[in-house]
Coordinates of C-alpha atoms (C1' of nucleotides) in Angstrom, one line a residue:
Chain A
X1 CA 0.0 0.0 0.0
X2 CA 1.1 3.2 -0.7
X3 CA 2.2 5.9 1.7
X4 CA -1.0 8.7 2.8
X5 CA 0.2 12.7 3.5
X6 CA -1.4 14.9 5.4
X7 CA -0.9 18.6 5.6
X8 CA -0.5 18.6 9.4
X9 CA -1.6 21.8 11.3
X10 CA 1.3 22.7 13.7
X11 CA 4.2 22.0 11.4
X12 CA 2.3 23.4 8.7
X13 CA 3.7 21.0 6.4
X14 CA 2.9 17.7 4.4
X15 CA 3.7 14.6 6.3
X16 CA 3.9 10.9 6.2
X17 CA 1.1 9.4 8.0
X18 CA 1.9 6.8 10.3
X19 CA -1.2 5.3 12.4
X20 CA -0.9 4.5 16.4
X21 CA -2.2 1.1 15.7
X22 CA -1.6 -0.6 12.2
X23 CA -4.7 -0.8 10.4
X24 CA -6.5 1.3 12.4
X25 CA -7.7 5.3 12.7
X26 CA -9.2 6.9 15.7
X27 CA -10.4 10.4 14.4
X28 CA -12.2 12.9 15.9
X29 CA -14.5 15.6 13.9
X30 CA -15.8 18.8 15.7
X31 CA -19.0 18.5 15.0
X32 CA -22.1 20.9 14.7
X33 CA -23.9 23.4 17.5
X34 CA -27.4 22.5 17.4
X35 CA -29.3 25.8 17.6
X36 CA -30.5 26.9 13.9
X37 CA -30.5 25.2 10.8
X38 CA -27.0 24.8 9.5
X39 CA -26.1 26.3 6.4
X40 CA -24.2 25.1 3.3
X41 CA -20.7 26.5 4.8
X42 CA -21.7 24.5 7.8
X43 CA -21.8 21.1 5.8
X44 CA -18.7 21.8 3.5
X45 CA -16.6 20.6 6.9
X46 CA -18.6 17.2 6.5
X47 CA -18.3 16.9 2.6
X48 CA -14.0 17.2 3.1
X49 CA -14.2 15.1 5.9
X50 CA -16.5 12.4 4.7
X51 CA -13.6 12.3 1.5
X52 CA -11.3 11.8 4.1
X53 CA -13.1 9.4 5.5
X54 CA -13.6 8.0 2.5
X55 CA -10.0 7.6 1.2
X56 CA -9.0 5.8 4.2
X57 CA -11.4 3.0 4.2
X58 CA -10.4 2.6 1.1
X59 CA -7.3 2.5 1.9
X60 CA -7.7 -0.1 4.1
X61 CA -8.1 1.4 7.2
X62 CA -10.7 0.0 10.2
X63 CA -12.1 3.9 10.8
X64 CA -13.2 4.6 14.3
X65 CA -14.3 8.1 14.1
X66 CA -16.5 10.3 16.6
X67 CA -18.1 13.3 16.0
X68 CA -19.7 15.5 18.6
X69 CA -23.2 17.5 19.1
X70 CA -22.7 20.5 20.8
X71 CA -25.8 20.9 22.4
X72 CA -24.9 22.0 25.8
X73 CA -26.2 25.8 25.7
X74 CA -23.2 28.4 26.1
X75 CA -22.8 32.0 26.2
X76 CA -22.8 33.9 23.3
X77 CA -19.5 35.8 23.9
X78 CA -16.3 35.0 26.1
X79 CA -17.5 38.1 28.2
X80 CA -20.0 37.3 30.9
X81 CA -22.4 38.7 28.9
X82 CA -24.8 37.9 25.8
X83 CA -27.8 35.4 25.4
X84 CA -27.4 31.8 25.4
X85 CA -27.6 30.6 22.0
X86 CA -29.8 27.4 23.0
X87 CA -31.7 29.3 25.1
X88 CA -32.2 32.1 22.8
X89 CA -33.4 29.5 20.0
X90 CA -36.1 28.1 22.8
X91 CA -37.4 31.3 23.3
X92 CA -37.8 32.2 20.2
X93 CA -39.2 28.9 19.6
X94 CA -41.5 28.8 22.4
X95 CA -39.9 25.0 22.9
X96 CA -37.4 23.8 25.7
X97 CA -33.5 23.9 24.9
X98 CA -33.4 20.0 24.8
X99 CA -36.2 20.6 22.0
X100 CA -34.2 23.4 20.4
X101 CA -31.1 20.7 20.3
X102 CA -33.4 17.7 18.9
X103 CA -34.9 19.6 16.1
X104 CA -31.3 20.9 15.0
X105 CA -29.5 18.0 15.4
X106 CA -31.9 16.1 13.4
X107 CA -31.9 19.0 10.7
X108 CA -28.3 18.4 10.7
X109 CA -28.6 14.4 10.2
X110 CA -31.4 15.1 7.6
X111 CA -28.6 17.3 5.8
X112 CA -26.4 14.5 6.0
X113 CA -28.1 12.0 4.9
X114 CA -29.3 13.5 1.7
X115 CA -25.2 14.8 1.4
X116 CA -24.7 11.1 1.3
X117 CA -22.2 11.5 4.5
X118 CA -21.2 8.4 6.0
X119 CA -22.0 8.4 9.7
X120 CA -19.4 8.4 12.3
X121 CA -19.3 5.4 14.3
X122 CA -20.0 7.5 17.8
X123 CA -22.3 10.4 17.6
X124 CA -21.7 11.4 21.3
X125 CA -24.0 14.4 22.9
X126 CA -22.0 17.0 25.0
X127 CA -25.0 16.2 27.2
X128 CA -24.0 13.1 27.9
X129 CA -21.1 13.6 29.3
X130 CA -21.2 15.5 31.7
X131 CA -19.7 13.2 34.5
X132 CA -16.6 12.7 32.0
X133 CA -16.2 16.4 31.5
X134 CA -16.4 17.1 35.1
X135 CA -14.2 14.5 36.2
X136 CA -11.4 16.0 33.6
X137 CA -11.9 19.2 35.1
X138 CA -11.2 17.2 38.6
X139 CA -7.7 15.9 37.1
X140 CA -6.5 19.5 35.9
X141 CA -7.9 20.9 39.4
X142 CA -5.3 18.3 41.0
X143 CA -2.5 19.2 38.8
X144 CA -2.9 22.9 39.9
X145 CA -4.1 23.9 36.2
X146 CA -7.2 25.5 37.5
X147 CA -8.5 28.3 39.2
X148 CA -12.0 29.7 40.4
X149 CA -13.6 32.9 40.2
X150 CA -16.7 34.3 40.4
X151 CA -18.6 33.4 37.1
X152 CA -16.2 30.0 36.8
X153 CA -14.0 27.9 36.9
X154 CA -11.3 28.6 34.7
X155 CA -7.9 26.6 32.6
X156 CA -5.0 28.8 33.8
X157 CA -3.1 28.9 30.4
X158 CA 0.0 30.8 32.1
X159 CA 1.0 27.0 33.8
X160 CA 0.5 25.6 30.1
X161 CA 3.8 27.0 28.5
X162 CA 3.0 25.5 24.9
X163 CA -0.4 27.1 25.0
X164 CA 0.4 29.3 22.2
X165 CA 2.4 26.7 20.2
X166 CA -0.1 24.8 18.0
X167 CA -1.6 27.9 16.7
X168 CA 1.8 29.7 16.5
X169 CA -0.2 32.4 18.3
X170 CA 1.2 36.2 19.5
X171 CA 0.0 36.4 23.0
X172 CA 1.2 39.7 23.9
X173 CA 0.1 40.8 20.6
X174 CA -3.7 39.4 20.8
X175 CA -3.8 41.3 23.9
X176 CA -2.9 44.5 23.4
X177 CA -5.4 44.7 20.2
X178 CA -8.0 42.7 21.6
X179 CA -11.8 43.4 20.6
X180 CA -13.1 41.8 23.4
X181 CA -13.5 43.1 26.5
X182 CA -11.8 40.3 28.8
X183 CA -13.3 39.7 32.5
X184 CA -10.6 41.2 34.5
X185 CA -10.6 38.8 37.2
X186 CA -9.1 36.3 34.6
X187 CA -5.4 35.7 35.5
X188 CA -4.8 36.4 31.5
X189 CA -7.2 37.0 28.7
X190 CA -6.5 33.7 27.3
X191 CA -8.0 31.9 30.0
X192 CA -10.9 29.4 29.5
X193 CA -13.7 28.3 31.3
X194 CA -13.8 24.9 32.2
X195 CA -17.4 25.2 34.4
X196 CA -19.5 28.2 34.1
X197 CA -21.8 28.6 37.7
X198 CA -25.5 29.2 37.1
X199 CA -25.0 32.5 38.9
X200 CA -28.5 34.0 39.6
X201 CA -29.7 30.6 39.4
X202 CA -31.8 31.3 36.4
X203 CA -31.6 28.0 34.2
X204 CA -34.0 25.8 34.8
X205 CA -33.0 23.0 32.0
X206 CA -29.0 22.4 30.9
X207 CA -27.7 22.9 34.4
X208 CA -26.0 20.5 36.0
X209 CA -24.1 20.0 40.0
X210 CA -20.7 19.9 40.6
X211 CA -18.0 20.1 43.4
X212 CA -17.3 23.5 41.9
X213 CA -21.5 24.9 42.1
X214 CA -24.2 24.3 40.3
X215 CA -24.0 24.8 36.1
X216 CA -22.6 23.5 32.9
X217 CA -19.4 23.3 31.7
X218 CA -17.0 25.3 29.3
X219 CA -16.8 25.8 25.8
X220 CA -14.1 23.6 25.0
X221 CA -14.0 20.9 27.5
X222 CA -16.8 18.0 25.6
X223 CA -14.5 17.5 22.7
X224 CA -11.7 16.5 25.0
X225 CA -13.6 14.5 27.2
X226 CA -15.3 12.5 24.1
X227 CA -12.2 12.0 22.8
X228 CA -10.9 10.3 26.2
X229 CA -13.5 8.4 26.5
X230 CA -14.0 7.1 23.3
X231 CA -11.0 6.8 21.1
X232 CA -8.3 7.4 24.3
X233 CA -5.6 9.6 25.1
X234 CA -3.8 10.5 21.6
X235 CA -5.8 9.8 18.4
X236 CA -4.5 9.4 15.0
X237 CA -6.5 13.0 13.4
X238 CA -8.0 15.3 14.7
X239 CA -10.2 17.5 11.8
X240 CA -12.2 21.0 12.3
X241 CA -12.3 24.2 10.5
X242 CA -10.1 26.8 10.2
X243 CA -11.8 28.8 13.0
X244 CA -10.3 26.2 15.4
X245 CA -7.4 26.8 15.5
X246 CA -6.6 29.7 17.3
X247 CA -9.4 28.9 20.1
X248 CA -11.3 25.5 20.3
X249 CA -8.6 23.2 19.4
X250 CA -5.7 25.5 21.3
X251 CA -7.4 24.9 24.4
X252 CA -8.3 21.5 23.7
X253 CA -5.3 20.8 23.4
X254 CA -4.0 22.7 26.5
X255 CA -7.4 20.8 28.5
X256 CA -6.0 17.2 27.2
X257 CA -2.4 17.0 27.7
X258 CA -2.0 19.2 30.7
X259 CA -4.0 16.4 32.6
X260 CA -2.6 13.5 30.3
X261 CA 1.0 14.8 29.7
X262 CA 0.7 13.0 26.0
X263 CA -0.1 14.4 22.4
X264 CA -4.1 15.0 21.6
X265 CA -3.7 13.2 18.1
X266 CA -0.8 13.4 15.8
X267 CA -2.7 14.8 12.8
X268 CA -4.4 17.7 12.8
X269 CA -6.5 18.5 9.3
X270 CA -8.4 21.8 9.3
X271 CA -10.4 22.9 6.2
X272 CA -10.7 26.7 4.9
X273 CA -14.2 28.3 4.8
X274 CA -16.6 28.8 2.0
X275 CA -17.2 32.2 1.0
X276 CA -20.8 32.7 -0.6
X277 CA -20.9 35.7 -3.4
X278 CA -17.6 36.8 -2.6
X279 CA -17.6 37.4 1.6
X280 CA -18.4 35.4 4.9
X281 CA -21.1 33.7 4.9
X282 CA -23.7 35.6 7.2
X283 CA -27.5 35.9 8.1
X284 CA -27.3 39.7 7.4
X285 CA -25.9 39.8 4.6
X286 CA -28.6 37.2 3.2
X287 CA -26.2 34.5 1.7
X288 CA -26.2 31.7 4.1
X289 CA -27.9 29.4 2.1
X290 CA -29.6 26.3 3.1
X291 CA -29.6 22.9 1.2
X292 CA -33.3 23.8 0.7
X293 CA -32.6 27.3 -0.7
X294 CA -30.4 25.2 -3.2
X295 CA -33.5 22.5 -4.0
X296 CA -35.8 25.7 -4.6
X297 CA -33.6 26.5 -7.3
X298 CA -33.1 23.0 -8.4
X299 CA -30.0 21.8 -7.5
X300 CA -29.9 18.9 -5.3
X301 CA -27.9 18.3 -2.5
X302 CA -25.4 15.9 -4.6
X303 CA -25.0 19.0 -7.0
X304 CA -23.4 20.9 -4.0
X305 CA -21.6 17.8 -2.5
X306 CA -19.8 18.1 -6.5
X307 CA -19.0 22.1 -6.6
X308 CA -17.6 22.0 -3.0
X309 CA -15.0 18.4 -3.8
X310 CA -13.9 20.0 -6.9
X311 CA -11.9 22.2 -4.4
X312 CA -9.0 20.9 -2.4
X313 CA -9.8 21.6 1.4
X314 CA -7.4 23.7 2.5
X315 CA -8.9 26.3 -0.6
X316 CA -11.2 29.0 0.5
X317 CA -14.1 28.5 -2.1
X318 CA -16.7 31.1 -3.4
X319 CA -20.4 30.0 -3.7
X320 CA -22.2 31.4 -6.6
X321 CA -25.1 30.2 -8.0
X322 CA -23.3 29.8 -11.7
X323 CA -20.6 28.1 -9.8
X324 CA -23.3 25.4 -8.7
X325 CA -24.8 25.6 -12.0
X326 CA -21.5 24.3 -13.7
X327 CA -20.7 22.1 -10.8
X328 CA -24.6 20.6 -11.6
X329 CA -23.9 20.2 -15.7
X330 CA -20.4 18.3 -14.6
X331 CA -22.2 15.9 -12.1
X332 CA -24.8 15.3 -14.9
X333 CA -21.8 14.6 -17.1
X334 CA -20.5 11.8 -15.1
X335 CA -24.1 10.6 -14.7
X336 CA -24.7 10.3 -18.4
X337 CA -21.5 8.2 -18.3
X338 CA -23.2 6.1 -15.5
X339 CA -25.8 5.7 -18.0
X340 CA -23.8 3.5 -20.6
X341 CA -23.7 0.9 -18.0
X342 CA -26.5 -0.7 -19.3
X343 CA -25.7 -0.1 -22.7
X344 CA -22.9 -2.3 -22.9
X345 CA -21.8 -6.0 -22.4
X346 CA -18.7 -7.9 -21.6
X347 CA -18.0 -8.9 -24.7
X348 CA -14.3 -10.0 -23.4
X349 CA -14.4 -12.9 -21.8
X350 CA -11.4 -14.6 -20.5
X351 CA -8.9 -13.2 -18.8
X352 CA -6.5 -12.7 -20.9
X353 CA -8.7 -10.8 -23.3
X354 CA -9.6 -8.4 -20.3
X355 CA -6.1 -7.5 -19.5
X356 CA -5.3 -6.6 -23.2
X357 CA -8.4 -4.6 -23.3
X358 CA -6.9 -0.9 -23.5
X359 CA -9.7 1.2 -22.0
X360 CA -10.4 -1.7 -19.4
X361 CA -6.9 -1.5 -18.8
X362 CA -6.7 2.4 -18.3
X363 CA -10.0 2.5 -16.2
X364 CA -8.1 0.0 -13.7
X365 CA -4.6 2.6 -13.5
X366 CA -7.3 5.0 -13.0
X367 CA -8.9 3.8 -10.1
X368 CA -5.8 3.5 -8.7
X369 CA -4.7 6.6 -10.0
X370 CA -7.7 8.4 -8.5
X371 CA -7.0 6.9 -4.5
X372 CA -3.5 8.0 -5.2
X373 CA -4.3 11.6 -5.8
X374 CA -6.5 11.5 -2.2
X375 CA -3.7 9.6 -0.2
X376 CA -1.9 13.0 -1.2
X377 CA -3.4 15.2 1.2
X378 CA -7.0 15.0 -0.1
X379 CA -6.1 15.9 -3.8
X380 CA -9.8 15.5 -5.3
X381 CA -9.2 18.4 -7.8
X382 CA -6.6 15.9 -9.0
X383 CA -8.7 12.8 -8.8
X384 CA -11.4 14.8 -11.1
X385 CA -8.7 15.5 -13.5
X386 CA -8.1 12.0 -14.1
X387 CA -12.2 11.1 -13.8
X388 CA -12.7 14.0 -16.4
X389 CA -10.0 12.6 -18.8
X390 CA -10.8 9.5 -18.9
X391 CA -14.5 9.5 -19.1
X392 CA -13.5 12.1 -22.4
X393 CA -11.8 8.9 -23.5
X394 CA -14.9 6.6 -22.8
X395 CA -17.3 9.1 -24.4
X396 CA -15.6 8.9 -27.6
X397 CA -15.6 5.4 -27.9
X398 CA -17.9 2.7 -29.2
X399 CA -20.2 1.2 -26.8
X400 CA -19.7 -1.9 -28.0
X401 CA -15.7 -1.3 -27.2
X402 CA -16.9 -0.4 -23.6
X403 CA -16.6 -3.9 -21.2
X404 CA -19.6 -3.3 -18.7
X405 CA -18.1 -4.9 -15.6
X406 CA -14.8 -2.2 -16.0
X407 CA -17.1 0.8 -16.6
X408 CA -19.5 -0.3 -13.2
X409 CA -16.2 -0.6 -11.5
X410 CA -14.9 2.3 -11.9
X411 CA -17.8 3.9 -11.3
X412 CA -17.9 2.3 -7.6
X413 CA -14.9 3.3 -7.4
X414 CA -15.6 6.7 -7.7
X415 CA -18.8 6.8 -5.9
X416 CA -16.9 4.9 -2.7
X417 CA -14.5 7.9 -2.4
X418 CA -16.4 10.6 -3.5
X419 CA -20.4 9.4 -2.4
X420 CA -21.7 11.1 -5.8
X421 CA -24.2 8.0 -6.1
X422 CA -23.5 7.8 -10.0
X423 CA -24.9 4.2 -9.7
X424 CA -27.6 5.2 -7.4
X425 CA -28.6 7.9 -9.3
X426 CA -28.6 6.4 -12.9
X427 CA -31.2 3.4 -12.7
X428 CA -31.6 1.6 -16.4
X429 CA -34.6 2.5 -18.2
X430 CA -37.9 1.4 -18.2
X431 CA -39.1 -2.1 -20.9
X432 CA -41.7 0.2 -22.4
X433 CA -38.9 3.1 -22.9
X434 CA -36.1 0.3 -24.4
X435 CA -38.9 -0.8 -26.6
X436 CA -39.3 2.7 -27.8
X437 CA -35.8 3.2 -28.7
X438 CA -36.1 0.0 -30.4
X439 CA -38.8 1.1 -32.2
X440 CA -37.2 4.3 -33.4
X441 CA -34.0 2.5 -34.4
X442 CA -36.4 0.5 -36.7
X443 CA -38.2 4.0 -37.9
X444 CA -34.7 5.1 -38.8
X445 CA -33.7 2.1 -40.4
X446 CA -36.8 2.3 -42.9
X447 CA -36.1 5.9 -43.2
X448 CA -39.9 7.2 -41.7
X449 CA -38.3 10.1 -40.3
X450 CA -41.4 11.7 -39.2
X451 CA -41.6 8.4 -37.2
X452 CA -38.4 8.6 -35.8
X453 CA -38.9 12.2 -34.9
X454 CA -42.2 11.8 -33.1
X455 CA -40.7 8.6 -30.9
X456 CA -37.4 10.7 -30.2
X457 CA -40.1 13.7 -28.6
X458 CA -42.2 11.1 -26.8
X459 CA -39.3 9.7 -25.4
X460 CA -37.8 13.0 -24.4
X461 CA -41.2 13.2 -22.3
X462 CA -40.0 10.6 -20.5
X463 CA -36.7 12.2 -19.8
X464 CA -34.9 10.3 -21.9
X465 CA -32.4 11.7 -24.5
X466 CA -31.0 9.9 -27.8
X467 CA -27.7 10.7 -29.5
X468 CA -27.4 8.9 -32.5
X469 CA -23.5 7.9 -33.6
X470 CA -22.3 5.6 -36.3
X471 CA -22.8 2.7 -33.9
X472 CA -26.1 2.9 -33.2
X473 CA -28.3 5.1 -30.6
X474 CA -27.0 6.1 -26.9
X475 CA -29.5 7.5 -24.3
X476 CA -29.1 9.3 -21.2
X477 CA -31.1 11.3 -18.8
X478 CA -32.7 14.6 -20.0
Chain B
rG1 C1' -4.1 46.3 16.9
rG2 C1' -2.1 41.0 16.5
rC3 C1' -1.8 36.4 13.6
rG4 C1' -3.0 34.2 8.9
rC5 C1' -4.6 32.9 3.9
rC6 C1' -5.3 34.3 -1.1
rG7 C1' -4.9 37.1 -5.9
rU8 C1' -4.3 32.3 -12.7
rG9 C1' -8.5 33.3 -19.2
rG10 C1' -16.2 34.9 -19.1
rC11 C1' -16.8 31.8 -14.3
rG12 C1' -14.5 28.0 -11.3
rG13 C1' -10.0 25.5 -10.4
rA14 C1' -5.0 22.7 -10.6
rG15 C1' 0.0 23.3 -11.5
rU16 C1' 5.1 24.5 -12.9
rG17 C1' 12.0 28.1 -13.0
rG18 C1' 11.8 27.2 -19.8
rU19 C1' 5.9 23.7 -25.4
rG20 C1' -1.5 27.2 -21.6
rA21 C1' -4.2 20.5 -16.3
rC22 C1' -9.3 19.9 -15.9
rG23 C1' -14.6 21.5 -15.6
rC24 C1' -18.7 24.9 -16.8
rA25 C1' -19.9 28.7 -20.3
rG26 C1' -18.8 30.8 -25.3
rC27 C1' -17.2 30.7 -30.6
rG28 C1' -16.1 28.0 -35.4
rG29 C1' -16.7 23.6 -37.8
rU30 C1' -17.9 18.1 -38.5
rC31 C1' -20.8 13.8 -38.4
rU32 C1' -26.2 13.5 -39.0
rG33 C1' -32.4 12.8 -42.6
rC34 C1' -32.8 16.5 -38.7
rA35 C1' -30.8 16.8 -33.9
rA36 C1' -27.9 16.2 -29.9
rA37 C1' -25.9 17.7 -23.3
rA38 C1' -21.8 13.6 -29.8
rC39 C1' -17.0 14.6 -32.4
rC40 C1' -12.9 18.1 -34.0
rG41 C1' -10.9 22.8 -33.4
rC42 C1' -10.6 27.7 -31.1
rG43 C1' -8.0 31.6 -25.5
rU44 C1' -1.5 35.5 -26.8
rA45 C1' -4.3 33.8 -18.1
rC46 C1' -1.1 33.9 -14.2
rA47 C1' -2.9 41.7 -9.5
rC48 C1' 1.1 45.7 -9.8
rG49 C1' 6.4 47.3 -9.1
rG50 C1' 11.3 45.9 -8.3
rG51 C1' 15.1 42.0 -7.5
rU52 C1' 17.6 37.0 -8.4
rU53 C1' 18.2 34.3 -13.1
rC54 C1' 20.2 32.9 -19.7
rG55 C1' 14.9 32.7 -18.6
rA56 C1' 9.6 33.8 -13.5
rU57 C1' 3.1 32.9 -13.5
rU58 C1' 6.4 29.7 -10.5
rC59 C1' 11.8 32.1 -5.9
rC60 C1' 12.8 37.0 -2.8
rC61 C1' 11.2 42.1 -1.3
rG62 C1' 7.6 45.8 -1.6
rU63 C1' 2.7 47.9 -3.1
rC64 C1' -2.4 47.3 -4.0
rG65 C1' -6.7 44.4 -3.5
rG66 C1' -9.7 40.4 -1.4
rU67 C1' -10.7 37.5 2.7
rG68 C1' -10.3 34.9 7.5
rC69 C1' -9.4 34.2 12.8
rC70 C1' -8.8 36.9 17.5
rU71 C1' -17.0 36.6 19.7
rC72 C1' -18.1 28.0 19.6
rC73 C1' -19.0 30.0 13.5
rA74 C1' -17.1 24.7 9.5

RNA sequence: GGCGCCGUGGCGGAGUGGUGACGCAGCGGUCUGCAAAACCGCGUACACGGGUUCGAUUCCCGUCGGUGCCUCCA
């Protein structure tokens, strides 16, 4: 098997991956908050990592991966200040926060689903893990890591001296320039909480006891105690966006091996944002879409799952709708490739035949070809090079020159590292539409064009398109 | 204010110190009874200025522009 780079976070350079256990991957993905619909820049995170995914079961990886719901309600600002998000959602809502979490979270699955994401093996609720957070805060408290003050209990990053390390941050420089008002009784503005108290004793749902008071715990604190307590100590990769790094996964990291004095994960992969007509995606500015704001214009959720893996992850991409229009035509494309399944047979039959077959033979390299380029740090703009070159090659060539079982491979191929459901997507067509075509070919044969004309429209009201060549008649999906 | 990322043809999007990946769109033509989402062909692209070099889109410096994080937002 061949050798799998990642660009790696910290060193900020490609490296050799080499997995804890031989075989195996423990990886972690930071996963949604559960308080409004999430948008398409929410689920381009998923798409990259479901590749990912992807690439190393194919690689012949066992995957144990775990992905988090954040659905513990937190403040809305690192200042004691502004709404709960959960609880701003229930209000609005009229509904309880667990409710406000449920109806997200499955909004998010729904997304998934129709994304064609695989699903992690552990979908773990912050919620549910509440004893394991608490008792990580209780190891840090003994190693002297912690300190309380009036609003929390907070991670004292001054006893952490690699704090700023991972994200190669300026300290001194993030403070003097700072936005945010810190709370002064912080030992240093980069301080975290690890257990917020329920001060005024207001929440009445989301609050939990600890040795600490009565309320729920930090920002950062589930991922690191999921990770513990389902994949262990260190894990192999560790995946988030770009807005992780200087924050979430900083003082995850500082959480984790403070109190277990060994490396999070070895690989850290973190994927750049989408920008939607140019700038951030945001509710004011009216262009966070929705995967339903995409099916009211007619693009279906595999449309989007194409435009955003024609970009390599660690590319900022711009959303337009022409963008997804051309993104659409390609996917439609490789579908009307899908197509010519079943309009060819294995005419080759023994082995030897097979092996001498040249476009069986290049749709084999290119399978492996196409793994090759995602083994290299997620390459898939170079894996739809090769798709798009070689499917030129097929398109200009005879069906009867096409050998079924190569074409169908391939075809899993790409649909098991990319999830485009060509197969799925492309059933064969109806008897009465195959006795149609057959019925044209004869009209065309006896030269009754006007026959042949009037099957070819009746058959394009069943969706079905012709394209005549040399060889005989090819359909595909209108 | 600090720390980043990015600027490639109409739109996306790779890549490289020295013959213009790939997709979508467009144009011309071909095949065809007609058609076609079929075939063939078509683009003097690498923000600007300077430097290094025989030679830079590719390396270095600067300028301008865009964008991100520092507010759990992927």
């Amino acid at each position: 098997m061949s050798d799998i780079y990642f660009h790696n976070t910290p060193t900020n350079k490609k490296e050799t991956f080499r997995p804890i256990h031989k075989g195996k991957v423990a990886l972690y993905t930071c996963g949604p908050t559960v308080y409004s619909t999430p948008h398409i820049g929410n689920f381009v995170a998923y798409i990259r990592w479901d590749i990912l995914v992807r690439m190393l079961i194919a690689s012949g990886f066992e995957v144990t991966r775990v992905m988090n719901i954040t659905d513990v309600g937190h403040l809305a600002s690192d200042a004691d200040e502004g709404e709960d998000k959960m609880l701003k959602g229930a209000k609005r809502e009229g509904i309880s926060m667990w409710d406000v979490a449920q109806r997200y979270t499955d909004e998010f699955m729904n997304g998934a689903k129709q994304l064609n994401l695989i699903t992690p093996t552990f979908i773990t609720k912050a919620t549910d893990f509440i004893p394991e957070q608490i008792e990580l805060i209780k190891q840090l408290e003994k190693k002297g890591f912690t300190y309380s003050i009036d609003d929390g209990v907070y991670f004292d990053t001054g006893k952490f001296p690699h704090y700023a390390d991972f994200a190669h941050l300026d300290l001194e420089g993030m403070k003097a320039g700072a936005r945010v008002d810190y709370n002064n009784e912080k030992r240093s503005p980069h301080d975290f909480a690890l257990w917020k108290f329920d001060k005024k004793g207001e929440r009445t749902e989301m609050v939990w006891d600890s040795p600490w008071g009565r309320g729920f715990p930090g920002w950062h604190l589930e991922c690191s105690a999921m990770i513990e307590a389902k994949l262990g100590d260190t894990i192999d990769i560790h995946t988030g966006g770009i807005d992780h790094i200087p924050v979430h996964h900083t003082n995850e990291i500082a959480q984790s091996e403070a109190a277990h004095n060994k490396p999070l994960a070895h690989y850290w992969l973190h994927t750049a944002h989408l920008l939607s007509e140019g700038t951030k995606l945001a509710k004011s500015l009216g262009n966070s879409f929705l995967l339903q704001d995409l099916a009211d214009q007619g693009f279906s959720a595999l449309d989007f799952r194409m435009f955003v893996s024609q970009s390599h992850y660690r590319t900022e991409s711009n959303f337009t709708w022409e963008n997804l229009a051309a993104a659409a035509n390609r996917l439609r494309n490789w579908q009307n490739i899908a197509s010519l399944r079943w309009q060819t047979y294995d005419t080759l039959q023994s082995d030897a035949e097979k092996s001498s077959d040249e476009l069986s033979a290049a749709m084999q390299q290119a399978r492996e070809a196409i793994l090759l380029a995602l083994q290299d740090d997620l390459e898939s703009p170079q894996a739809f090079r090769i798709i798009d070159e070689l499917f030129a090659t097929i398109e200009r060539t005879p069906l009867a020159d096409i050998q079924q079982t190569s074409l169908r491979q391939l075809l899993e191929t790409i649909d098991e590292l990319f999830g485009l459901q060509l197969l799925e997507t492309t059933p064969d067509v109806s008897e009465e539409v195959k006795l149609l075509i057959i019925e044209r070919q004869r009209a065309r044969e006896a030269k009754d064009w006007a026959r042949s004309d009037k099957l070819r429209e009746q058959l394009a009201h069943q969706h079905i398109g012709i394209h005549d060549t040399a060889h005989g008649s090819i359909w595909y999906r209108l």
